[in-house]
mmCIF file of C-alpha atoms in Angstrom:
data_model
loop_
_atom_site.group_PDB
_atom_site.id
_atom_site.type_symbol
_atom_site.label_atom_id
_atom_site.label_comp_id
_atom_site.label_asym_id
_atom_site.label_seq_id
_atom_site.Cartn_x
_atom_site.Cartn_y
_atom_site.Cartn_z
ATOM 1 C CA MET A 13 11.554 37.299 -3.369
ATOM 2 C CA LYS A 14 11.113 33.707 -2.284
ATOM 3 C CA PHE A 15 8.158 32.493 -0.360
ATOM 4 C CA LYS A 16 8.572 29.429 1.755
ATOM 5 C CA PHE A 17 5.463 27.722 2.937
ATOM 6 C CA LYS A 18 5.746 25.348 5.821
ATOM 7 C CA PRO A 19 3.479 22.348 5.629
ATOM 8 C CA PRO A 20 0.883 22.232 8.365
ATOM 9 C CA PRO A 21 1.861 20.090 11.337
ATOM 10 C CA PRO A 22 0.316 16.635 11.293
ATOM 11 C CA LYS A 23 -2.854 16.112 13.279
ATOM 12 C CA LYS A 24 -2.232 14.866 16.805
ATOM 13 C CA LEU A 25 -2.827 11.129 17.014
ATOM 14 C CA LYS A 26 -4.320 9.220 19.937
ATOM 15 C CA LYS A 27 -2.110 6.773 21.799
ATOM 16 C CA THR A 28 -2.461 3.233 20.548
ATOM 17 C CA THR A 29 -0.420 0.149 19.845
ATOM 18 C CA LEU A 30 1.291 -0.476 16.532
ATOM 19 C CA LYS A 31 -0.955 -3.492 15.914
ATOM 20 C CA ARG A 32 -4.170 -1.477 16.341
ATOM 21 C CA PHE A 33 -2.721 1.376 14.306
ATOM 22 C CA LEU A 34 -1.976 -0.990 11.413
ATOM 23 C CA ILE A 35 -5.359 -2.721 11.608
ATOM 24 C CA ARG A 36 -7.101 0.633 11.409
ATOM 25 C CA ARG A 37 -4.955 1.755 8.469
ATOM 26 C CA THR A 38 -5.606 -1.573 6.752
ATOM 27 C CA ILE A 39 -9.354 -1.051 6.978
ATOM 28 C CA PHE A 40 -8.964 2.489 5.608
ATOM 29 C CA TYR A 41 -6.990 1.169 2.638
ATOM 30 C CA VAL A 42 -8.752 -2.108 1.845
ATOM 31 C CA LEU A 43 -12.380 -0.983 1.706
ATOM 32 C CA PRO A 44 -12.003 1.897 -0.779
ATOM 33 C CA ASN A 45 -9.464 0.035 -2.928
ATOM 34 C CA VAL A 46 -11.647 -3.045 -3.282
ATOM 35 C CA PHE A 47 -14.783 -1.012 -3.919
ATOM 36 C CA PHE A 48 -13.369 1.458 -6.441
ATOM 37 C CA ASN A 49 -11.253 -1.055 -8.341
ATOM 38 C CA PHE A 50 -14.220 -3.408 -8.625
ATOM 39 C CA ILE A 51 -16.546 -0.627 -9.803
ATOM 40 C CA ILE A 52 -14.049 0.735 -12.342
ATOM 41 C CA ALA A 53 -13.313 -2.733 -13.723
ATOM 42 C CA TYR A 54 -17.001 -3.692 -13.800
ATOM 43 C CA ALA A 55 -17.965 -0.508 -15.628
ATOM 44 C CA SER A 56 -15.105 -0.892 -18.098
ATOM 45 C CA PHE A 57 -15.740 -4.540 -18.868
ATOM 46 C CA GLN A 58 -19.522 -4.243 -19.192
ATOM 47 C CA GLU A 59 -19.147 -2.116 -22.343
ATOM 48 C CA LEU A 60 -18.084 -5.165 -24.328
ATOM 49 C CA GLY A 61 -19.776 -7.866 -22.301
ATOM 50 C CA TYR A 62 -16.555 -9.865 -22.104
ATOM 51 C CA THR A 63 -12.855 -9.149 -21.973
ATOM 52 C CA HIS A 64 -9.490 -10.613 -22.938
ATOM 53 C CA PHE A 65 -6.116 -10.597 -21.206
ATOM 54 C CA PHE A 66 -4.226 -8.277 -23.581
ATOM 55 C CA SER A 67 -6.273 -7.718 -26.745
ATOM 56 C CA GLY A 68 -9.121 -5.303 -27.285
ATOM 57 C CA THR A 69 -9.844 -1.841 -25.986
ATOM 58 C CA GLN A 70 -10.957 -2.936 -22.512
ATOM 59 C CA ASN A 71 -8.580 -5.703 -21.537
ATOM 60 C CA LEU A 72 -7.630 -7.091 -18.151
ATOM 61 C CA ALA A 73 -3.995 -5.972 -18.352
ATOM 62 C CA ARG A 74 -5.030 -2.364 -18.922
ATOM 63 C CA LEU A 75 -6.572 -2.167 -15.437
ATOM 64 C CA THR A 76 -4.494 -4.595 -13.403
ATOM 65 C CA LEU A 77 -0.958 -3.632 -14.405
ATOM 66 C CA PRO A 78 -1.160 0.064 -13.448
ATOM 67 C CA MET A 79 -2.923 -0.898 -10.223
ATOM 68 C CA ALA A 80 -0.291 -3.551 -9.460
ATOM 69 C CA ILE A 81 2.509 -1.035 -9.963
ATOM 70 C CA PHE A 82 1.139 2.150 -8.424
ATOM 71 C CA LEU A 83 -0.897 0.786 -5.502
ATOM 72 C CA PRO A 84 2.156 -0.702 -3.731
ATOM 73 C CA VAL A 85 4.163 2.472 -4.402
ATOM 74 C CA VAL A 86 1.533 4.760 -2.895
ATOM 75 C CA LEU A 87 0.729 2.478 0.043
ATOM 76 C CA THR A 88 4.405 1.940 0.902
ATOM 77 C CA ILE A 89 5.139 5.661 0.974
ATOM 78 C CA ASP A 90 1.980 6.485 2.899
ATOM 79 C CA ILE A 91 2.239 3.799 5.590
ATOM 80 C CA ILE A 92 5.936 4.439 6.278
ATOM 81 C CA ASN A 93 5.249 8.143 6.549
ATOM 82 C CA ARG A 94 2.284 7.604 8.885
ATOM 83 C CA VAL A 95 4.161 5.179 11.149
ATOM 84 C CA ILE A 96 7.113 7.572 11.422
ATOM 85 C CA ILE A 97 4.798 10.473 12.272
ATOM 86 C CA ALA A 98 3.000 8.335 14.869
ATOM 87 C CA ALA A 99 6.339 7.363 16.404
ATOM 88 C CA GLU A 100 7.503 10.985 16.502
ATOM 89 C CA GLN A 101 4.260 12.027 18.212
ATOM 90 C CA GLU A 102 4.685 9.149 20.670
ATOM 91 C CA ALA A 103 1.295 7.782 19.634
ATOM 92 C CA ILE A 104 2.687 4.242 19.294
ATOM 93 C CA GLU A 105 4.999 2.333 21.588
ATOM 94 C CA PHE A 106 7.937 2.421 19.161
ATOM 95 C CA THR A 107 10.548 4.997 18.255
ATOM 96 C CA VAL A 108 12.330 5.316 14.932
ATOM 97 C CA ASP A 109 16.105 5.653 14.791
ATOM 98 C CA ASP A 110 17.174 9.257 14.176
ATOM 99 C CA GLN A 111 19.888 8.175 11.747
ATOM 100 C CA LEU A 112 17.370 6.598 9.378
ATOM 101 C CA ASN A 113 17.122 8.393 6.036
ATOM 102 C CA LYS A 114 13.331 8.279 5.743
ATOM 103 C CA LYS A 115 13.031 9.550 2.178
ATOM 104 C CA LYS A 116 15.657 7.145 0.890
ATOM 105 C CA LEU A 117 13.934 4.211 2.585
ATOM 106 C CA MET A 118 10.509 5.215 1.252
ATOM 107 C CA THR A 119 11.844 5.692 -2.265
ATOM 108 C CA LYS A 120 13.821 2.456 -2.324
ATOM 109 C CA LEU A 121 11.037 0.310 -0.891
ATOM 110 C CA SER A 122 8.274 1.854 -2.981
ATOM 111 C CA ILE A 123 10.155 1.367 -6.255
ATOM 112 C CA LEU A 124 11.093 -2.180 -5.283
ATOM 113 C CA HIS A 125 7.508 -3.043 -4.295
ATOM 114 C CA GLY A 126 6.074 -1.534 -7.478
ATOM 115 C CA VAL A 127 8.493 -3.291 -9.806
ATOM 116 C CA VAL A 128 8.197 -6.680 -8.105
ATOM 117 C CA THR A 129 4.410 -6.596 -7.893
ATOM 118 C CA GLY A 130 4.042 -5.321 -11.454
ATOM 119 C CA SER A 131 6.320 -8.042 -12.803
ATOM 120 C CA LEU A 132 4.499 -10.744 -10.809
ATOM 121 C CA VAL A 133 1.100 -9.650 -12.115
ATOM 122 C CA LEU A 134 2.449 -9.340 -15.675
ATOM 123 C CA SER A 135 3.942 -12.829 -15.521
ATOM 124 C CA ALA A 136 0.658 -14.227 -14.142
ATOM 125 C CA LEU A 137 -1.269 -12.582 -16.993
ATOM 126 C CA LEU A 138 1.203 -13.865 -19.586
ATOM 127 C CA LEU A 139 1.060 -17.360 -18.104
ATOM 128 C CA ALA A 140 -2.737 -17.332 -18.175
ATOM 129 C CA GLN A 141 -2.704 -15.984 -21.743
ATOM 130 C CA TYR A 142 -0.303 -18.721 -22.809
ATOM 131 C CA ASN A 143 -2.318 -21.508 -21.180
ATOM 132 C CA LEU A 144 -5.731 -20.429 -22.465
ATOM 133 C CA SER A 145 -6.942 -20.342 -26.046
ATOM 134 C CA GLU A 146 -6.481 -17.196 -28.096
ATOM 135 C CA TYR A 147 -10.235 -16.880 -28.517
ATOM 136 C CA TYR A 148 -11.121 -17.537 -24.879
ATOM 137 C CA LYS A 149 -13.482 -14.869 -23.569
ATOM 138 C CA LEU A 150 -13.313 -13.877 -19.914
ATOM 139 C CA ASP A 151 -16.493 -13.124 -17.989
ATOM 140 C CA ALA A 152 -16.596 -9.415 -17.182
ATOM 141 C CA THR A 153 -18.130 -9.787 -13.723
ATOM 142 C CA ALA A 154 -15.669 -12.471 -12.663
ATOM 143 C CA MET A 155 -12.716 -10.408 -13.880
ATOM 144 C CA ALA A 156 -14.018 -7.339 -12.021
ATOM 145 C CA VAL A 157 -14.179 -9.445 -8.851
ATOM 146 C CA VAL A 158 -10.617 -10.666 -9.489
ATOM 147 C CA VAL A 159 -9.409 -7.072 -9.882
ATOM 148 C CA GLY A 160 -11.172 -6.047 -6.653
ATOM 149 C CA VAL A 161 -9.763 -8.997 -4.717
ATOM 150 C CA LEU A 162 -6.281 -8.277 -6.073
ATOM 151 C CA ALA A 163 -6.605 -4.678 -4.899
ATOM 152 C CA GLY A 164 -7.637 -5.867 -1.433
ATOM 153 C CA VAL A 165 -4.779 -8.343 -1.181
ATOM 154 C CA LEU A 166 -2.268 -5.727 -2.318
ATOM 155 C CA SER A 167 -3.677 -3.271 0.222
ATOM 156 C CA VAL A 168 -3.214 -5.711 3.097
ATOM 157 C CA VAL A 169 0.243 -6.850 2.009
ATOM 158 C CA PHE A 170 1.570 -3.346 1.476
ATOM 159 C CA VAL A 171 0.397 -2.098 4.840
ATOM 160 C CA TYR A 172 2.305 -4.754 6.741
ATOM 161 C CA LEU A 173 5.337 -5.390 4.490
ATOM 162 C CA PRO A 174 6.792 -1.841 4.664
ATOM 163 C CA VAL A 175 6.323 -1.745 8.444
ATOM 164 C CA TRP A 176 8.010 -5.123 8.706
ATOM 165 C CA ARG A 177 10.977 -3.644 6.820
ATOM 166 C CA LEU A 178 10.863 -0.477 8.951
ATOM 167 C CA ARG A 179 11.003 -2.516 12.187
ATOM 168 C CA ARG A 180 14.761 -2.847 11.654
ATOM 169 C CA TRP A 181 15.102 0.828 12.623
ATOM 170 C CA MET A 182 12.456 0.809 15.316
ATOM 171 C CA GLY A 183 12.861 0.225 19.037
ATOM 172 C CA ARG A 184 10.484 0.070 21.967
ATOM 173 C CA ARG A 185 9.929 3.269 23.864
ATOM 174 C CA CYS A 186 11.450 3.081 27.337
ATOM 175 C CA ILE A 187 9.958 4.756 30.379
ATOM 176 C CA LYS A 188 12.561 6.287 32.632
ATOM 177 C CA ILE A 189 11.924 5.908 36.326
ATOM 178 C CA SER A 190 14.066 7.822 38.733
ATOM 179 C CA ILE A 191 14.285 6.804 42.352
ATOM 180 C CA GLU A 192 15.629 9.268 44.842
ATOM 181 C CA ASN A 193 17.613 7.971 47.805
ATOM 182 C CA GLN A 194 16.865 9.512 51.146
#
């Protein structure tokens, strides 16, 4: 006997513009990401008093690389899904093409964003490691701020970048007016 559970229907959204919708989502993503990533990094780095790029138990790469890979993946999937739901509920002024394979787009973009961002952050860490002395100690508070700022920047970029890519399959909603001849 198979049980099939239908997911609950999404909550009805208020009518708004796409710009306001994205600004609101950006605020919802940026504030918690900056706060929690800063707090986690600060608490991790304060154990040793200083940190390194790749060496030691609490290094900078240990916190930034997973964040740089998984944050864009999660944000890309979530924002595309939310914009499509808002368009289907007619809460924004755009419609999404019915022939768009939503899951394929979300998967492709999220993997691409995660790999590109992860490789960029890894190359920046390797470049900084190469340019600085092997025994250079990084200030824990400054590195926690850098991790928090990076989380905020990634949150802003990966709210707008997936929607920019989705705009290819979006069109403005048209209002039909019928005039009767007498």
